Short mmCIF file of C-alpha atoms in Angstrom, two decimals:
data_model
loop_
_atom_site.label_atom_id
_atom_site.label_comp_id
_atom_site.label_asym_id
_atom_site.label_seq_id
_atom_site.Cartn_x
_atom_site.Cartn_y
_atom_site.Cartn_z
CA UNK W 1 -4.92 -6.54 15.29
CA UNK W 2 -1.85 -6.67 17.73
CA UNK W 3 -1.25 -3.51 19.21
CA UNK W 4 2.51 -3.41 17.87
CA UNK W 5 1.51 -4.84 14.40
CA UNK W 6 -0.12 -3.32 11.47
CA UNK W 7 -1.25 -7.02 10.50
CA UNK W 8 -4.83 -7.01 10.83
CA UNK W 9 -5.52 -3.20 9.44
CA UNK W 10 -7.56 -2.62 6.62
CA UNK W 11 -5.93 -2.34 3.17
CA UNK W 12 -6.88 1.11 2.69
CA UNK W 13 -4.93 2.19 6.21
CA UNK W 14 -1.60 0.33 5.09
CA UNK W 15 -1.83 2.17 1.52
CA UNK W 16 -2.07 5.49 3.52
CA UNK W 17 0.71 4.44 5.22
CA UNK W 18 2.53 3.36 2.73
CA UNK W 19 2.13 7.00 1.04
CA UNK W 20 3.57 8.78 3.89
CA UNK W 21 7.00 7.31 2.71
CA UNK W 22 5.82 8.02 -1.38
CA UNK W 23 4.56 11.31 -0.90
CA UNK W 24 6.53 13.24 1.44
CA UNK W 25 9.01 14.83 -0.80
CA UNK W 26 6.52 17.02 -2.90
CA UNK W 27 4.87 18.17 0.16
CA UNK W 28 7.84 18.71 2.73
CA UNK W 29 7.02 22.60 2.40
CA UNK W 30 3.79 22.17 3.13
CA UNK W 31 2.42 21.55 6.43
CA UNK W 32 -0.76 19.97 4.61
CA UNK W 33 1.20 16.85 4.05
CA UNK W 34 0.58 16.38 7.77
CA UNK W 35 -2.87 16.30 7.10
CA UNK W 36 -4.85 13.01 7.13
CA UNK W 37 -7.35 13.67 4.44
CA UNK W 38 -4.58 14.64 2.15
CA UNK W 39 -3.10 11.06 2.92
CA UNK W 40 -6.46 9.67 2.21
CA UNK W 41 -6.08 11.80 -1.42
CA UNK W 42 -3.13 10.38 -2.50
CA UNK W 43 -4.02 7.01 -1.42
CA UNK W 44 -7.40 6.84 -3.34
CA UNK W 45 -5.37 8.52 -6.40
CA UNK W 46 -2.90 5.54 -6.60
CA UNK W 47 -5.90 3.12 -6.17
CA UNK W 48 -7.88 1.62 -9.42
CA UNK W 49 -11.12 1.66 -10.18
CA UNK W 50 -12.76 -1.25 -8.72
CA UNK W 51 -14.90 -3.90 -10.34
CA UNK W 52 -17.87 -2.97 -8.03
CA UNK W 53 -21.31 -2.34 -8.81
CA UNK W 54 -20.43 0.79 -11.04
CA UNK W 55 -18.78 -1.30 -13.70
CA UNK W 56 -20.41 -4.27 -13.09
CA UNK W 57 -23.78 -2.68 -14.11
CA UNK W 58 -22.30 -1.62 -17.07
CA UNK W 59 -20.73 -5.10 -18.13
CA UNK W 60 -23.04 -6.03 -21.33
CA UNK W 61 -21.99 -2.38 -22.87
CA UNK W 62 -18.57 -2.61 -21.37
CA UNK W 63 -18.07 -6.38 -22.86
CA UNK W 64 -19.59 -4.54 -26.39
CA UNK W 65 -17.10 -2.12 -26.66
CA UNK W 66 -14.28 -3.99 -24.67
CA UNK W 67 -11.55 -2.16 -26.16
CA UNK W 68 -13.31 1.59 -26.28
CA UNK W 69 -14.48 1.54 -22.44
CA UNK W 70 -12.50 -1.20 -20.15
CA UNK W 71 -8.62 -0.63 -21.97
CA UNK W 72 -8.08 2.51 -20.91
CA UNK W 73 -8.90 1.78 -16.94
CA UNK W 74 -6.50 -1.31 -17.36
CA UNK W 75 -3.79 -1.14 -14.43
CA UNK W 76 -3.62 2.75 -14.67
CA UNK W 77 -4.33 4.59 -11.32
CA UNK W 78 -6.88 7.19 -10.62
CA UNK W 79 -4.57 9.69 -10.22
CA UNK W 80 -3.17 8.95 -13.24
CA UNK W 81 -6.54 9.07 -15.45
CA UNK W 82 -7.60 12.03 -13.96
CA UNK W 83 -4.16 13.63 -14.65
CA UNK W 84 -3.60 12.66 -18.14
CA UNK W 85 -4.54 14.78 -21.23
CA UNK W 86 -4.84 11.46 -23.25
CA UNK W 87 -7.46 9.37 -21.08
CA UNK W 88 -10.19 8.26 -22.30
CA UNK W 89 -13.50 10.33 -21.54
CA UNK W 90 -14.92 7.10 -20.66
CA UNK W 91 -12.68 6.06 -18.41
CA UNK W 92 -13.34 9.67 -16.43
CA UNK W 93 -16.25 9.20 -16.43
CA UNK W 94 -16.23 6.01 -14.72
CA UNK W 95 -14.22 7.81 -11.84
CA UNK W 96 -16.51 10.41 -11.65
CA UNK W 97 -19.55 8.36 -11.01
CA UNK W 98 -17.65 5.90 -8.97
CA UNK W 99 -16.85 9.03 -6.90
CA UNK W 100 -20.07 10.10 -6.66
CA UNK W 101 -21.15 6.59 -5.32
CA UNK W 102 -18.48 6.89 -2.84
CA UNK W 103 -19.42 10.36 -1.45
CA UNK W 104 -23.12 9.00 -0.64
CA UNK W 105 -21.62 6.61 1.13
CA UNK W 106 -22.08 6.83 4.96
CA UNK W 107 -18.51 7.06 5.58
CA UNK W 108 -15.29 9.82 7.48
CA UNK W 109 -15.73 13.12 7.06
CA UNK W 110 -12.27 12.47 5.42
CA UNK W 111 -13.51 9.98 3.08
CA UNK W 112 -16.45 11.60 1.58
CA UNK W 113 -14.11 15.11 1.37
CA UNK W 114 -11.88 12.93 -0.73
CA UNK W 115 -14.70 11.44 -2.84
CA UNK W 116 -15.64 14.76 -3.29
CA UNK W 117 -12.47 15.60 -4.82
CA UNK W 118 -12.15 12.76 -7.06
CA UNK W 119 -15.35 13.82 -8.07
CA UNK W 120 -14.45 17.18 -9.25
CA UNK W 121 -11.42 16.40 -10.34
CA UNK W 122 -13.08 13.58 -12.45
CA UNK W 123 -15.41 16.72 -13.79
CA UNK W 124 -12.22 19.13 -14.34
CA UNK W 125 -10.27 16.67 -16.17
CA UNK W 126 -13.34 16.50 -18.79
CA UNK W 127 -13.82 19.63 -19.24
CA UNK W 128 -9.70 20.62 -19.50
CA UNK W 129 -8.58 17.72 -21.50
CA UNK W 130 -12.23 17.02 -23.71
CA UNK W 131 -13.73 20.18 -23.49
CA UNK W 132 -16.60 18.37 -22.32
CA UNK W 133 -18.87 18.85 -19.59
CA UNK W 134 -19.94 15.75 -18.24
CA UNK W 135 -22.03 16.83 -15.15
CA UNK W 136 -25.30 18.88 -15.11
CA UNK W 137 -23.55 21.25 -12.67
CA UNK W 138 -23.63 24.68 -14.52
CA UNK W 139 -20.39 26.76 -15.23
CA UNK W 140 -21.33 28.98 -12.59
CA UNK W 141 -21.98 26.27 -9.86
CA UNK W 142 -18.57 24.26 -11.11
CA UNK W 143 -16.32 27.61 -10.37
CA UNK W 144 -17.75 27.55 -7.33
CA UNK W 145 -17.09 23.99 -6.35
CA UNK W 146 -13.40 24.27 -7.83
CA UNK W 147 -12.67 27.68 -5.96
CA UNK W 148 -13.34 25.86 -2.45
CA UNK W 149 -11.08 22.66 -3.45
CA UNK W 150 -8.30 24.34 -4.51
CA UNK W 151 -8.45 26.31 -1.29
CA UNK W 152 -8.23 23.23 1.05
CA UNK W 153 -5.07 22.46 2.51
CA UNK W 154 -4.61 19.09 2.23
CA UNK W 155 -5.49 19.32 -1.86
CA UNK W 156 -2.59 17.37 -4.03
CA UNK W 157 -0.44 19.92 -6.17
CA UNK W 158 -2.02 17.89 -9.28
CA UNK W 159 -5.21 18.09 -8.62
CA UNK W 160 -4.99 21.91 -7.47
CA UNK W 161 -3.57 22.62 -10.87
CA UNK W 162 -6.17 20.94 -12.72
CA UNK W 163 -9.14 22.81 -10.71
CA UNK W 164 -6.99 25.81 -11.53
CA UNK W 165 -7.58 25.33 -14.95
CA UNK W 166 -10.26 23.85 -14.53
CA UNK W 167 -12.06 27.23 -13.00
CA UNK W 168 -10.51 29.77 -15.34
CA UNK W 169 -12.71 27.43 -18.47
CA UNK W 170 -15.75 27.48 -16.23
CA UNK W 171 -15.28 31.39 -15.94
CA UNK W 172 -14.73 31.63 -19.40
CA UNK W 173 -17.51 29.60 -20.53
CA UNK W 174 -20.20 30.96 -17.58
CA UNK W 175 -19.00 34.45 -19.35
CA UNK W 176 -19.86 33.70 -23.09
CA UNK W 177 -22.93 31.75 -21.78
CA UNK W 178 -24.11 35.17 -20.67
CA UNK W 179 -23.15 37.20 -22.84
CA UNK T 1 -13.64 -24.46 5.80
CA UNK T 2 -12.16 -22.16 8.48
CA UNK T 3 -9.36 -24.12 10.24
CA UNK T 4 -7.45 -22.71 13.60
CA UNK T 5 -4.37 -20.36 12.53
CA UNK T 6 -2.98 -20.23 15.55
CA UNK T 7 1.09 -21.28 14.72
CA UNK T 8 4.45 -20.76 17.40
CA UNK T 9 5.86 -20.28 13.43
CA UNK T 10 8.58 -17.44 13.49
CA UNK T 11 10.44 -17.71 17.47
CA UNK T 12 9.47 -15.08 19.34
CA UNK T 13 10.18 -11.72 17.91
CA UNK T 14 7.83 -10.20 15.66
CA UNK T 15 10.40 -8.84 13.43
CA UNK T 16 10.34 -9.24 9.97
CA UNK T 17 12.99 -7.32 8.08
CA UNK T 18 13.42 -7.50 4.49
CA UNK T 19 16.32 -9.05 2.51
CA UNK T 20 18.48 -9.05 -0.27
CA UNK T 21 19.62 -11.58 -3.37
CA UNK T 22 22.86 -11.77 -1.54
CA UNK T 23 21.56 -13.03 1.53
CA UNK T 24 20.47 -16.02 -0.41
CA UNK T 25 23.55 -16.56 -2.45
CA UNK T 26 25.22 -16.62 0.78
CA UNK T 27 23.47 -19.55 1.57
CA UNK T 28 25.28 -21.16 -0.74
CA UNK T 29 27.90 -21.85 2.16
CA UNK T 30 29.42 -25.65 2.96
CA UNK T 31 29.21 -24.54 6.08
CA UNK T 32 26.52 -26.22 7.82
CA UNK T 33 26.40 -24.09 11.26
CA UNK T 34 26.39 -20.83 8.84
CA UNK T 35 24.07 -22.59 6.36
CA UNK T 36 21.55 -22.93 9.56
CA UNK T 37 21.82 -19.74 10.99
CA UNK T 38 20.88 -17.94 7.67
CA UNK T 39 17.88 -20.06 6.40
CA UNK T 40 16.83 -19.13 10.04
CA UNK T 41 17.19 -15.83 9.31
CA UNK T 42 15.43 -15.78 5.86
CA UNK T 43 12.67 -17.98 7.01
CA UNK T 44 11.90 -15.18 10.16
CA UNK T 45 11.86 -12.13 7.68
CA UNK T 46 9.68 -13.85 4.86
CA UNK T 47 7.65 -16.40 6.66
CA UNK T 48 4.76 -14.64 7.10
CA UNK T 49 3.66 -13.41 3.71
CA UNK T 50 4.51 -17.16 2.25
CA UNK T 51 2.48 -18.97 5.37
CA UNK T 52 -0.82 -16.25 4.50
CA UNK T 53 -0.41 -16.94 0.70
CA UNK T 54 -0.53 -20.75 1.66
CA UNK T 55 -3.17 -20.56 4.20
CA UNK T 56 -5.22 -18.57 1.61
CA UNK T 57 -4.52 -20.70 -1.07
CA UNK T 58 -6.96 -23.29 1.42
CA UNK T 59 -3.92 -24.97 3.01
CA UNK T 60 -4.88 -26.52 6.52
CA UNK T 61 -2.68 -24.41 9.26
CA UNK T 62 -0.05 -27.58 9.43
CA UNK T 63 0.00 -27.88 5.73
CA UNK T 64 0.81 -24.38 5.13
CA UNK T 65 3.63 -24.42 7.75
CA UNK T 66 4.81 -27.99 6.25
CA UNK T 67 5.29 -25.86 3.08
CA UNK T 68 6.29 -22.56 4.11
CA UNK T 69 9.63 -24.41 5.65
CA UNK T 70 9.93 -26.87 3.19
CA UNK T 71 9.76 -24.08 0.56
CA UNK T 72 12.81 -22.66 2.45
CA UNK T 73 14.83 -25.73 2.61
CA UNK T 74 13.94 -27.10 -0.28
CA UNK T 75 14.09 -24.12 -3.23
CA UNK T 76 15.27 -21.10 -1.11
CA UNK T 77 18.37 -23.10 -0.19
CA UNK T 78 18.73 -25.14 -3.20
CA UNK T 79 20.69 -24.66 -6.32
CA UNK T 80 18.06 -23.82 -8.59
CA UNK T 81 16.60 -20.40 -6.84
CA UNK T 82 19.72 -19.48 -6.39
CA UNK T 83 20.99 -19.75 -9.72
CA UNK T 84 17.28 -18.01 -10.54
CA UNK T 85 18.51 -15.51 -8.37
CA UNK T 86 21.86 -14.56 -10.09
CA UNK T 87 20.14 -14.41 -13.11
CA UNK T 88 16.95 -12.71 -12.15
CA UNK T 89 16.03 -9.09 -12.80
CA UNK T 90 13.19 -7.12 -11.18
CA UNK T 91 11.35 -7.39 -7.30
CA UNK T 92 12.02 -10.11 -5.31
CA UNK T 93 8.77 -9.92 -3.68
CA UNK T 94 7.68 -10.97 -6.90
CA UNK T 95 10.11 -13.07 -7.74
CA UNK T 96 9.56 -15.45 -4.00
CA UNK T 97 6.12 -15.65 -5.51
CA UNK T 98 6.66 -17.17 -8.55
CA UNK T 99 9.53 -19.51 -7.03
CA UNK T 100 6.78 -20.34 -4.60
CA UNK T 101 3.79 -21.44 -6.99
CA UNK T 102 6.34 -23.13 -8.80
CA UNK T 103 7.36 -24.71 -5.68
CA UNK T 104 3.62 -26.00 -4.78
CA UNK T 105 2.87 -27.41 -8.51
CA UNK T 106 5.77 -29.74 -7.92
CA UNK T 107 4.91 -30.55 -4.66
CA UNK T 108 1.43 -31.47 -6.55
CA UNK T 109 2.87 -33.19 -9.33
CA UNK T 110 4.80 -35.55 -7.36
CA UNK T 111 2.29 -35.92 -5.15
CA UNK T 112 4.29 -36.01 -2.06
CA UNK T 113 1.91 -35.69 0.61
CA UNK T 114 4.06 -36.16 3.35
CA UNK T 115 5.71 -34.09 5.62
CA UNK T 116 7.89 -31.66 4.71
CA UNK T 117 10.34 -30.82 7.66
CA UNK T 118 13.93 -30.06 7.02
CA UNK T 119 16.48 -32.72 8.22
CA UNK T 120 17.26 -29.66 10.79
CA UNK T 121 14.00 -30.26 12.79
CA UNK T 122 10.85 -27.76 12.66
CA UNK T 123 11.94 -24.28 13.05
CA UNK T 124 9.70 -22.55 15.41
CA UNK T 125 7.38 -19.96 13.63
CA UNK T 126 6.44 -17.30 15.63
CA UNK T 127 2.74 -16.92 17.34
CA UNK T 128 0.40 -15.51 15.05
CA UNK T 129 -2.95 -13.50 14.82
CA UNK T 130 -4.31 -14.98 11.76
CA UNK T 131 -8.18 -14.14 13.30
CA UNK T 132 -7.57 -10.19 12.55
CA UNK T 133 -5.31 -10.89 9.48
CA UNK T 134 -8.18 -12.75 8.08
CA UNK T 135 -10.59 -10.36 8.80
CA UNK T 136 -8.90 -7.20 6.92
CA UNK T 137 -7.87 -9.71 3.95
CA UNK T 138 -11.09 -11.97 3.65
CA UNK T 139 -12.27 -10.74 0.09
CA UNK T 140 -8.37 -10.81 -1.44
CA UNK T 141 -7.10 -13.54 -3.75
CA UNK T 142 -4.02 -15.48 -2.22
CA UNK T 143 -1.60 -13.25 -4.35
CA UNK T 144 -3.23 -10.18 -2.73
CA UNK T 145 -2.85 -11.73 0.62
CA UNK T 146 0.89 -12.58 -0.13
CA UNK T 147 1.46 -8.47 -0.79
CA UNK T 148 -0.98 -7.12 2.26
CA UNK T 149 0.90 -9.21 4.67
CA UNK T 150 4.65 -8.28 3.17
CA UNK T 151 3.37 -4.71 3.03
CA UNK T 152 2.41 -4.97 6.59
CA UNK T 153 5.50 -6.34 8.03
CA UNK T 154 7.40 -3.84 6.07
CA UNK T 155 5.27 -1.41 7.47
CA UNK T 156 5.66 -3.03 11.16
CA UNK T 157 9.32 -2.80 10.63
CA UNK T 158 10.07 0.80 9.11
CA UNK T 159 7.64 1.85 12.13
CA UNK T 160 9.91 -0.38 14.74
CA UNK T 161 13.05 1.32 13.37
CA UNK T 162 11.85 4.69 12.98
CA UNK T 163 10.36 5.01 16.56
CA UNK T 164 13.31 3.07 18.21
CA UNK T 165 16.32 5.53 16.55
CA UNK T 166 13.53 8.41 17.25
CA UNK T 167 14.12 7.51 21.21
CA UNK T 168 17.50 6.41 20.64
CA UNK T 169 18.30 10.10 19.55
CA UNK T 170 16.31 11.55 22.35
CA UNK T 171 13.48 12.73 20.67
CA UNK T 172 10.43 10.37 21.91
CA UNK T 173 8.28 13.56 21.72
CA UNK T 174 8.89 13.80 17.96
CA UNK T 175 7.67 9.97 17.56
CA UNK T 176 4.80 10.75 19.74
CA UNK T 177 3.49 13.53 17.95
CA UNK T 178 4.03 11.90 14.94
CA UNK T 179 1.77 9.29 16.03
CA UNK T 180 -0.74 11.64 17.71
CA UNK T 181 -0.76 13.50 14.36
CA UNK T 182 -0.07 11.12 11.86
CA UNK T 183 -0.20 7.61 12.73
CA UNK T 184 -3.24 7.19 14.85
CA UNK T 185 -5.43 9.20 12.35
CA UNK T 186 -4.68 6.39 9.89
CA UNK T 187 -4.60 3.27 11.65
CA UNK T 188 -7.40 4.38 14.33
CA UNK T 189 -9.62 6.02 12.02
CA UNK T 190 -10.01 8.90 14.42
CA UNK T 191 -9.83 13.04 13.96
CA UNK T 192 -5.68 13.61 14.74
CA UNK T 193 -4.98 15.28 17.85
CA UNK T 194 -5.46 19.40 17.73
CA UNK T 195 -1.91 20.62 17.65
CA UNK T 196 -2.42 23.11 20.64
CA UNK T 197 -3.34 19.60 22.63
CA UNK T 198 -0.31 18.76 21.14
CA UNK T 199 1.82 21.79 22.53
CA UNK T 200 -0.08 21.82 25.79
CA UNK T 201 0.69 17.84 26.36
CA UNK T 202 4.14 18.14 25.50
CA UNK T 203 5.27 21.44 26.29
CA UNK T 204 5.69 22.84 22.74
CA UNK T 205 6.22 26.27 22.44
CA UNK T 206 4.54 26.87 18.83
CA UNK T 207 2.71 25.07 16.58
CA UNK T 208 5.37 25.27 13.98
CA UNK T 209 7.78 23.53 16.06
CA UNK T 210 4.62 20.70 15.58
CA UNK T 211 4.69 20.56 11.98
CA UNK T 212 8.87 20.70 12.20
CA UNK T 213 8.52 17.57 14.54
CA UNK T 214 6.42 15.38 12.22
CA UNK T 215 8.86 17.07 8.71
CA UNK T 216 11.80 15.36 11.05
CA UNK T 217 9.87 11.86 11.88
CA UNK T 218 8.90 11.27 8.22
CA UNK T 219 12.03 12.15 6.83
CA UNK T 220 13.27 9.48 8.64
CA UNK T 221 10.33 6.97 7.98
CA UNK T 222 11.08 8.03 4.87
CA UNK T 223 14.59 6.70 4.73
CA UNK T 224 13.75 3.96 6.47
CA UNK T 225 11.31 2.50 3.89
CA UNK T 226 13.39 3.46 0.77
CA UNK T 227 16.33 2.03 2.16
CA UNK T 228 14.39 -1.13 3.03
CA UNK T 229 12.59 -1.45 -0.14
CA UNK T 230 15.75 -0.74 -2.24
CA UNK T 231 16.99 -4.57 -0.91
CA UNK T 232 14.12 -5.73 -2.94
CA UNK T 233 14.52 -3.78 -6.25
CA UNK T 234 17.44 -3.40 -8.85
CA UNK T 235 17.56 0.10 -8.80
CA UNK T 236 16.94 3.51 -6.94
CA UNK T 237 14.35 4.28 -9.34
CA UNK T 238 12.29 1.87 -8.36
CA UNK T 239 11.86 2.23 -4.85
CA UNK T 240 9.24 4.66 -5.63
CA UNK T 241 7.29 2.21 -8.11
CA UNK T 242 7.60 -0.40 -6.00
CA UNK T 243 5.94 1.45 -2.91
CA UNK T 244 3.33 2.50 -5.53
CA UNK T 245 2.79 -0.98 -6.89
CA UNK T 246 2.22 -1.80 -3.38
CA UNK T 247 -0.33 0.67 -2.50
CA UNK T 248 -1.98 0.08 -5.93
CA UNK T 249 -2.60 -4.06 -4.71
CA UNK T 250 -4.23 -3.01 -1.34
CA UNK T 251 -6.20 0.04 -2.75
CA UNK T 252 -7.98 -2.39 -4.74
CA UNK T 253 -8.84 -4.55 -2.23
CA UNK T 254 -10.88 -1.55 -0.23
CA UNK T 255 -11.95 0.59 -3.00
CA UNK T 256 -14.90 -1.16 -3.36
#
């Protein structure tokens, strides 16, 4: 890569950069905008799922129930899935085993922190939107794990809202589960 | 095959700004001299993107050049893109692809083989580093290529205009702590520079004034990128979902 040219830099790089210009005007109070992992966030959340080995694997069930499982994933970003009270639970679950795959990989400490989120967030959006709980995390463990995202800095407003949420169900459900 | 990439395509700038419908209607001019200078101009702003697509596409190096010109002189300045053009709705990056595929099946289904130079001469295209190009795009399809490289000479040019009217205003220590911070996190891959660093190296009194500096650079990168992308869209409105439609392309090209 030329030193005076972005030509050459990996696609993920020029969608970060891209964001800067996308993103700014939600986070101009914030100094996390400056943040690079919060870049990172937003550029993974406008990204699609890819057709790596996580839906590959699962192409004879996928091509069985073509509609059900693949529709929903069709063009729409992650951010968007993850965000939406309609998407499917199928489709979120996708993202939250993709994530998964991606925070095992060997990768920034940026990169898995953002994997990590997607994870969650992948997890919250179940359990807000589905009432479902599609991890073996316990309630207790899951407040936890949403009470330290929502506390980072360079967390997007809509994924802090939906760990919000997110953690008040988990406290609500860890209570009755006691009780 | 791999063939050499290495093209004087382009003259000698690297600049590669981005254009507007009327630009081409205007080269609808009698005027040969005008005519000249502003199929120059189009072919320097949009060369790249086309020549990558082609090259991608498995065009030899001169084939792809042969093309990318005689795409230019042939469709961009002819009557029927133009007429496409008072009549189309939507991006125009899109819209220079379609014109272009359509371009190559004719070029196919006349079978005209030949050489493709304009009556002009060969314009000279600018040196290029297809090697590293190549290497960040080798698992896209040509399409994907096509957006990459017209995101990154975008992206070459909002950064060229920010940092030049960031020195041109006298504040080169904005820019470069905007890069420290910002910029060189992203395109380095490295940890950003610790803002006291930041105040130390530059003599910043507080680490607000930091986070003010890079609020001021974006706001213009900001600008700079909306008002750029705007030439290519019909609306305001779709600035936004064009940048997003962007990023969405080269996401899934490295999500994988």
């Amino acid at each position: 890569m030329r030193k005076d040219s972005t030509l050459g830099l990996n696609p993920e790089s020029l969608a970060r950069l891209l964001g800067i210009a996308l993103y700014f005007d939600s986070d101009e109070d914030k100094d996390s905008s400056t943040h690079p992992t919060a870049q990172l966030l937003k550029a993974r959340l406008a990204g699609t799922l890819p057709l790596d080995t996580t839906v590959v694997e699962e192409l004879p069930a996928i091509l069985g129930q073509l509609r059900k499982n693949l529709m929903p994933l069709g063009g729409r970003t992650l951010g968007e899935i993850i965000t939406d009270s309609k998407s499917d639970l199928g489709a979120i679950k996708k993202i939250r085993r993709y994530a998964k795959k991606m925070a095992s990989r060997k990768r920034s400490e940026a990169d898995r922190a953002v994997a990590v989120a997607i994870y969650y967030a992948a997890i919250a959006s179940a359990l807000v939107f589905h009432d479902m709980k599609i991890t073996t995390h316990s309630y207790e463990s899951l407040e936890v794990s949403f009470a330290k995202l929502i506390n980072k800095p360079w967390m997007s407003t809509e994924l802090n809202k939906l760990f919000v949420r997110a953690l008040k169900l988990c406290r609500k459900k860890g209570h009755k589960s006691k009780s | 095959m791999r063939q050499s990439g290495k093209t004087s395509m382009g003259g000698t700038k690297n600049a590669f700004q981005t254009t507007h419908w009327s630009e081409i209607r205007n080269a609808r001019t009698h005027d040969e001299a005008q005519r000249r200078i502003i199929i120059d101009g189009l072919i320097k702003k949009y060369w790249k993107p086309i020549y990558c697509y082609l090259r991608r596409k498995g065009y030899g190096n001169e084939s792809a050049k042969d093309l990318t010109q005689g795409f230019f002189y042939e469709i961009v300045l002819g009557k029927d893109i133009v007429q496409q053009a008072d009549e189309a709705r939507g991006r125009f990056r899109t819209f220079l692809l379609t014109a272009l595929n359509h371009y190559i099946t004719s070029v196919h289904r006349a079978n005209v083989a030949g050489k493709r130079h304009p009556k002009y001469g060969v314009v000279s295209l600018e040196e290029f580093d297809e090697e590293s190009m190549s290497l960040a795009a080798k698992d896209m399809k040509p399409e994907d290529v096509f957006t990459y490289v017209w995101a990154s000479v975008l992206m070459d040019d909002v950064l060229a205009e920010v940092k030049e009217c960031c020195i041109r205003d006298g504040k080169r220590i904005h820019w470069e702590v905007f890069q420290a911070r910002v910029l060189e996190p992203i395109i380095g891959g490295v940890e950003p520079h610790p803002v006291s660093e930041l105040c130390k190296r530059f003599g910043i009194e507080s680490k607000a004034m930091v986070s003010n500096m890079i609020v001021t650079v974006k706001r213009r990168f900001q600008a700079a990128m909306s008002s750029r992308v705007r030439q290519h869209v019909d609306s305001d409105e779709e600035v936004k979902q064009e940048i997003r439609d962007l990023m969405k392309i080269l996401s899934k090209n490295y999500a994988s």
